[in-house]
Structures are given as structure tokens and as C-alpha cells.
mmCIF file of C-alpha atoms in Angstrom:
data_model
loop_
_atom_site.group_PDB
_atom_site.id
_atom_site.type_symbol
_atom_site.label_atom_id
_atom_site.label_comp_id
_atom_site.label_asym_id
_atom_site.label_seq_id
_atom_site.Cartn_x
_atom_site.Cartn_y
_atom_site.Cartn_z
ATOM 1 C CA ALA A 1 -2.265 -14.015 -11.809
ATOM 2 C CA LYS A 2 -2.971 -15.025 -15.882
ATOM 3 C CA ILE A 3 -5.985 -17.141 -15.246
ATOM 4 C CA THR A 4 -9.570 -16.701 -15.677
ATOM 5 C CA GLY A 5 -12.858 -18.651 -15.560
ATOM 6 C CA VAL A 6 -12.868 -18.758 -19.391
ATOM 7 C CA LYS A 7 -10.149 -21.094 -20.927
ATOM 8 C CA GLU A 8 -10.357 -19.254 -24.100
ATOM 9 C CA LEU A 9 -9.696 -16.101 -22.428
ATOM 10 C CA PRO A 10 -6.500 -16.178 -19.617
ATOM 11 C CA ARG A 11 -5.271 -12.646 -18.845
ATOM 12 C CA ARG A 12 -3.109 -10.408 -20.852
ATOM 13 C CA ILE A 13 -0.677 -7.934 -18.871
ATOM 14 C CA ILE A 14 -0.244 -4.373 -20.945
ATOM 15 C CA SER A 15 0.270 -2.029 -18.510
ATOM 16 C CA HIS A 16 2.472 1.306 -17.386
ATOM 17 C CA ALA A 17 5.516 -1.131 -16.952
ATOM 18 C CA LEU A 18 8.378 1.010 -17.261
ATOM 19 C CA ASN A 19 7.035 4.114 -15.124
ATOM 20 C CA GLN A 20 5.388 1.132 -12.448
ATOM 21 C CA ILE A 21 8.956 0.398 -12.237
ATOM 22 C CA ALA A 22 10.386 3.331 -12.484
ATOM 23 C CA THR A 23 8.725 4.627 -9.442
ATOM 24 C CA ALA A 24 8.962 1.553 -7.628
ATOM 25 C CA HIS A 25 13.136 1.898 -7.876
ATOM 26 C CA ARG A 26 12.596 5.808 -7.702
ATOM 27 C CA TYR A 27 10.699 4.899 -4.121
ATOM 28 C CA ALA A 28 13.377 2.208 -2.928
ATOM 29 C CA GLU A 29 16.123 4.373 -3.486
ATOM 30 C CA ASP A 30 14.938 7.421 -2.101
ATOM 31 C CA ARG A 31 14.517 5.310 1.163
ATOM 32 C CA GLY A 32 18.782 3.725 0.430
ATOM 33 C CA VAL A 33 17.065 0.257 0.054
ATOM 34 C CA PRO A 34 17.540 -1.891 -3.492
ATOM 35 C CA TYR A 35 14.132 -2.379 -4.862
ATOM 36 C CA GLU A 36 14.358 -5.967 -4.277
ATOM 37 C CA LYS A 37 14.008 -5.352 -0.517
ATOM 38 C CA VAL A 38 10.456 -3.374 -0.767
ATOM 39 C CA ASN A 39 6.659 -4.140 -1.197
ATOM 40 C CA VAL A 40 4.464 -1.257 -3.164
ATOM 41 C CA ILE A 41 1.757 -0.662 -4.851
ATOM 42 C CA VAL A 42 1.703 1.749 -7.477
ATOM 43 C CA ALA A 43 -0.832 3.300 -9.298
ATOM 44 C CA HIS A 44 -0.459 4.690 -12.598
ATOM 45 C CA LEU A 45 -2.764 7.344 -13.065
ATOM 46 C CA GLY A 46 -2.945 8.645 -16.447
ATOM 47 C CA GLY A 47 -4.758 8.369 -19.747
ATOM 48 C CA GLY A 48 -5.169 4.920 -18.563
ATOM 49 C CA ILE A 49 -4.840 3.681 -15.296
ATOM 50 C CA THR A 50 -2.661 0.189 -13.891
ATOM 51 C CA VAL A 51 -2.288 -0.801 -10.468
ATOM 52 C CA GLY A 52 0.873 -2.932 -9.720
ATOM 53 C CA ALA A 53 2.141 -5.321 -7.201
ATOM 54 C CA HIS A 54 6.183 -4.819 -6.669
ATOM 55 C CA LYS A 55 7.160 -7.783 -3.924
ATOM 56 C CA ARG A 56 10.668 -7.615 -3.560
ATOM 57 C CA GLY A 57 12.130 -6.411 -6.864
ATOM 58 C CA ARG A 58 9.484 -8.641 -8.981
ATOM 59 C CA TYR A 59 6.641 -7.168 -10.670
ATOM 60 C CA ILE A 60 3.987 -9.719 -10.012
ATOM 61 C CA ASP A 61 0.831 -8.255 -10.557
ATOM 62 C CA VAL A 62 -1.466 -5.327 -12.504
ATOM 63 C CA ASN A 63 -4.571 -4.745 -14.214
ATOM 64 C CA ASP A 64 -4.593 -5.109 -17.876
ATOM 65 C CA GLY A 65 -5.567 -1.240 -18.197
ATOM 66 C CA LEU A 66 -5.288 -1.385 -22.050
ATOM 67 C CA GLY A 67 -7.555 -4.384 -22.256
ATOM 68 C CA GLY A 68 -10.429 -3.151 -20.150
ATOM 69 C CA GLU A 69 -9.815 -4.261 -16.804
ATOM 70 C CA GLY A 70 -9.135 -1.809 -13.593
ATOM 71 C CA PRO A 71 -10.624 1.787 -12.625
ATOM 72 C CA MET A 72 -12.303 3.526 -15.616
ATOM 73 C CA SER A 73 -9.889 6.534 -16.460
ATOM 74 C CA PRO A 74 -9.819 9.506 -18.461
ATOM 75 C CA GLU A 75 -10.259 7.717 -21.548
ATOM 76 C CA ARG A 76 -10.980 4.449 -20.921
ATOM 77 C CA ALA A 77 -14.191 2.689 -19.700
ATOM 78 C CA GLY A 78 -12.411 0.352 -17.275
ATOM 79 C CA SER A 79 -14.351 -3.027 -15.863
ATOM 80 C CA LEU A 80 -17.678 -3.227 -17.214
ATOM 81 C CA PRO A 81 -20.517 -5.878 -16.186
ATOM 82 C CA GLY A 82 -20.167 -8.708 -17.846
ATOM 83 C CA PHE A 83 -23.952 -9.557 -19.339
ATOM 84 C CA ALA A 84 -24.422 -5.718 -20.178
ATOM 85 C CA LEU A 85 -21.163 -5.843 -22.236
ATOM 86 C CA VAL A 86 -22.997 -8.801 -23.957
ATOM 87 C CA ASP A 87 -25.633 -7.181 -24.763
ATOM 88 C CA TYR A 88 -24.117 -3.789 -25.555
ATOM 89 C CA CYS A 89 -22.113 -5.757 -27.883
ATOM 90 C CA PHE A 90 -25.110 -7.443 -29.658
ATOM 91 C CA SER A 91 -26.959 -4.739 -29.947
ATOM 92 C CA GLY A 92 -26.845 -3.907 -33.287
ATOM 93 C CA LYS A 93 -26.241 -0.415 -32.636
ATOM 94 C CA TYR A 94 -22.341 -0.809 -32.873
ATOM 95 C CA THR A 95 -19.615 -1.740 -34.822
ATOM 96 C CA LYS A 96 -17.152 -4.008 -33.815
ATOM 97 C CA ASP A 97 -14.556 -0.972 -34.028
ATOM 98 C CA GLU A 98 -16.974 1.463 -32.114
ATOM 99 C CA ILE A 99 -17.051 -0.677 -29.226
ATOM 100 C CA LYS A 100 -13.414 -1.289 -29.133
ATOM 101 C CA LYS A 101 -13.931 2.726 -29.616
ATOM 102 C CA LYS A 102 -15.640 3.444 -26.700
ATOM 103 C CA LEU A 103 -13.369 1.438 -24.448
ATOM 104 C CA VAL A 104 -10.182 2.611 -24.975
ATOM 105 C CA GLY A 105 -9.896 6.313 -26.593
ATOM 106 C CA LYS A 106 -13.676 7.423 -26.336
ATOM 107 C CA GLY A 107 -14.484 5.785 -22.828
ATOM 108 C CA GLY A 108 -14.875 6.560 -18.933
ATOM 109 C CA ILE A 109 -14.291 10.439 -18.205
ATOM 110 C CA LEU A 110 -15.021 11.324 -21.428
ATOM 111 C CA ASP A 111 -17.763 9.574 -22.189
ATOM 112 C CA LEU A 112 -19.388 10.472 -18.834
ATOM 113 C CA LEU A 113 -17.938 14.159 -18.848
ATOM 114 C CA GLY A 114 -17.309 15.320 -22.254
ATOM 115 C CA THR A 115 -13.778 16.110 -21.652
ATOM 116 C CA THR A 116 -10.509 14.291 -20.693
ATOM 117 C CA ASN A 117 -8.850 17.996 -19.230
ATOM 118 C CA MET A 118 -8.385 16.945 -15.729
ATOM 119 C CA MET A 119 -7.319 20.360 -14.578
ATOM 120 C CA GLU A 120 -10.570 21.837 -15.940
ATOM 121 C CA LEU A 121 -12.434 19.495 -14.148
ATOM 122 C CA GLU A 122 -10.416 19.821 -10.752
ATOM 123 C CA LYS A 123 -11.349 23.333 -11.104
ATOM 124 C CA ARG A 124 -15.371 22.536 -11.644
ATOM 125 C CA TYR A 125 -15.150 19.447 -8.896
ATOM 126 C CA VAL A 126 -14.132 22.477 -6.331
ATOM 127 C CA ALA A 127 -16.478 24.878 -7.310
ATOM 128 C CA GLY A 128 -19.212 21.833 -6.404
ATOM 129 C CA ASP A 129 -20.019 20.464 -9.764
ATOM 130 C CA ALA A 130 -22.583 17.251 -8.485
ATOM 131 C CA GLU A 131 -22.017 15.637 -12.075
ATOM 132 C CA VAL A 132 -18.271 15.906 -12.002
ATOM 133 C CA ILE A 133 -17.506 15.217 -8.534
ATOM 134 C CA ALA A 134 -20.124 11.962 -8.832
ATOM 135 C CA VAL A 135 -17.826 10.999 -11.786
ATOM 136 C CA MET A 136 -14.012 11.531 -10.303
ATOM 137 C CA ASP A 137 -15.219 9.781 -6.959
ATOM 138 C CA ALA A 138 -16.341 7.059 -8.587
ATOM 139 C CA MET A 139 -12.949 6.420 -10.624
ATOM 140 C CA ALA A 140 -11.137 7.536 -7.423
ATOM 141 C CA TYR A 141 -12.966 4.655 -5.500
ATOM 142 C CA GLN A 142 -12.344 2.261 -8.533
ATOM 143 C CA VAL A 143 -8.504 2.829 -8.191
ATOM 144 C CA ALA A 144 -8.731 2.442 -4.328
ATOM 145 C CA LYS A 145 -10.533 -0.941 -4.871
ATOM 146 C CA GLU A 146 -7.826 -1.860 -7.427
ATOM 147 C CA ILE A 147 -5.044 -0.999 -4.920
ATOM 148 C CA THR A 148 -7.046 -2.886 -2.461
ATOM 149 C CA SER A 149 -7.294 -5.656 -4.734
ATOM 150 C CA LEU A 150 -3.593 -6.595 -4.683
ATOM 151 C CA TRP A 151 -2.860 -6.893 -1.342
ATOM 152 C CA PRO A 152 -3.235 -10.844 -2.000
ATOM 153 C CA ALA A 153 -0.166 -10.864 -3.874
ATOM 154 C CA PHE A 154 1.773 -10.288 -1.011
ATOM 155 C CA ASP A 155 1.323 -13.270 0.702
ATOM 156 C CA GLY A 156 1.035 -11.745 4.414
ATOM 157 C CA GLU A 157 4.079 -9.656 4.051
ATOM 158 C CA THR A 158 3.922 -5.745 4.886
ATOM 159 C CA VAL A 159 3.520 -3.259 1.833
ATOM 160 C CA ASP A 160 5.656 -0.583 2.499
ATOM 161 C CA GLN A 161 4.024 2.001 0.488
ATOM 162 C CA ILE A 162 1.315 2.932 -1.777
ATOM 163 C CA LEU A 163 2.650 4.923 -4.796
ATOM 164 C CA ILE A 164 0.585 7.013 -7.001
ATOM 165 C CA THR A 165 2.176 8.572 -10.480
ATOM 166 C CA GLY A 166 0.810 9.791 -13.135
ATOM 167 C CA GLY A 167 -0.351 13.034 -14.700
ATOM 168 C CA ILE A 168 -3.915 12.821 -12.903
ATOM 169 C CA ALA A 169 -1.365 12.463 -8.955
ATOM 170 C CA ARG A 170 -1.654 16.223 -9.271
ATOM 171 C CA CYS A 171 -5.357 16.296 -9.008
ATOM 172 C CA LYS A 172 -5.787 17.056 -5.093
ATOM 173 C CA PRO A 173 -9.381 15.944 -4.954
ATOM 174 C CA THR A 174 -8.897 12.813 -6.799
ATOM 175 C CA VAL A 175 -5.641 11.607 -4.622
ATOM 176 C CA ALA A 176 -8.007 12.913 -1.369
ATOM 177 C CA TYR A 177 -10.224 10.426 -2.361
ATOM 178 C CA ILE A 178 -7.648 7.566 -2.724
ATOM 179 C CA LYS A 179 -5.820 8.273 0.042
#
């Protein structure tokens, strides 16, 4: 999972590891089985979003949510098209620090909708705000896509459950879209 197509750019993994593992453990405990007996995919939906595969007691794969991989989130741009990102970086319009801040801290929902207040955005979504619906559905689509990308990590074994945690897990339209 750490090998990429560029030798000098191996994947590093920075995720919501403690939340991911605790959520998987809680799921196993609620079912009266050890963590080592369950296969789950955990989606942590917060200011950043990480989606991890937990196979029989091992946290085996996850997107690097801090390093730019995976779904956009309230504060992070998520995965971006490579050539477009290169052009953006070398446009001369932005400093290295400005670009990094756009990727993590001022990107994602904040860049697209001007806020990270998901409760406010949920109200606007339910009220039918087309721009909010398009952006939030895009984020939920990206989460669903990230979840399904982890199926190969289980080597054909059954995935017992997909678990959703984090603050955005309370956002009904987003969770409904992912389901």
C-alpha cells in the first residue's frame, strides 16, 4: 500500500488512527467478538477524512488524509488531478506555503462554500440550496468511492461492516448519500 508509481514519492500514512482503531474495537466489542475476528472499513468524517481497512485485528490500509489523498473534507482539498495541480503550483500566482494551506486548512468545503460549519450547511442542503447540495454530494461521493476502493485489501474475505464516525457522521444527508 506504500508503493506509488514514482520511486521518490512513496505513500506515507497519516490518518485518524486512534479514532479508527477505537471505532473498530467498539464495533467488535458490541458484537461480543475480538477485534482480531472482524473485517471493517472505518470512515472518519471530520475536518479531515480518512477511510481505513481493518482486517482481522490489523489496520492495513488508509488514505493519507493530511497528505492530500482521498475525499475532500471541510478543510482539505483531497485528491486532485495531477497535471492541474502541477500547473497550479507553477503558475507563479502562489507561494509554496499558500498552496500547502489551500490543500490543508483552507481547501475543500471551506474553499468551495466559504464555511466549515457543517450544521449550517446541512440546513442549507435540506432547504434546497443547489450549490451546497452539489458540493456536499460530491464530498459524500468521494467518501463512498474511497470506501469501495478498499475492498481488495480484504483478499476476497467478507467485509463485516462499514463504520462511519467523526463529527460529519451526524450530517444526515451526507451519511444517507454514502449509504
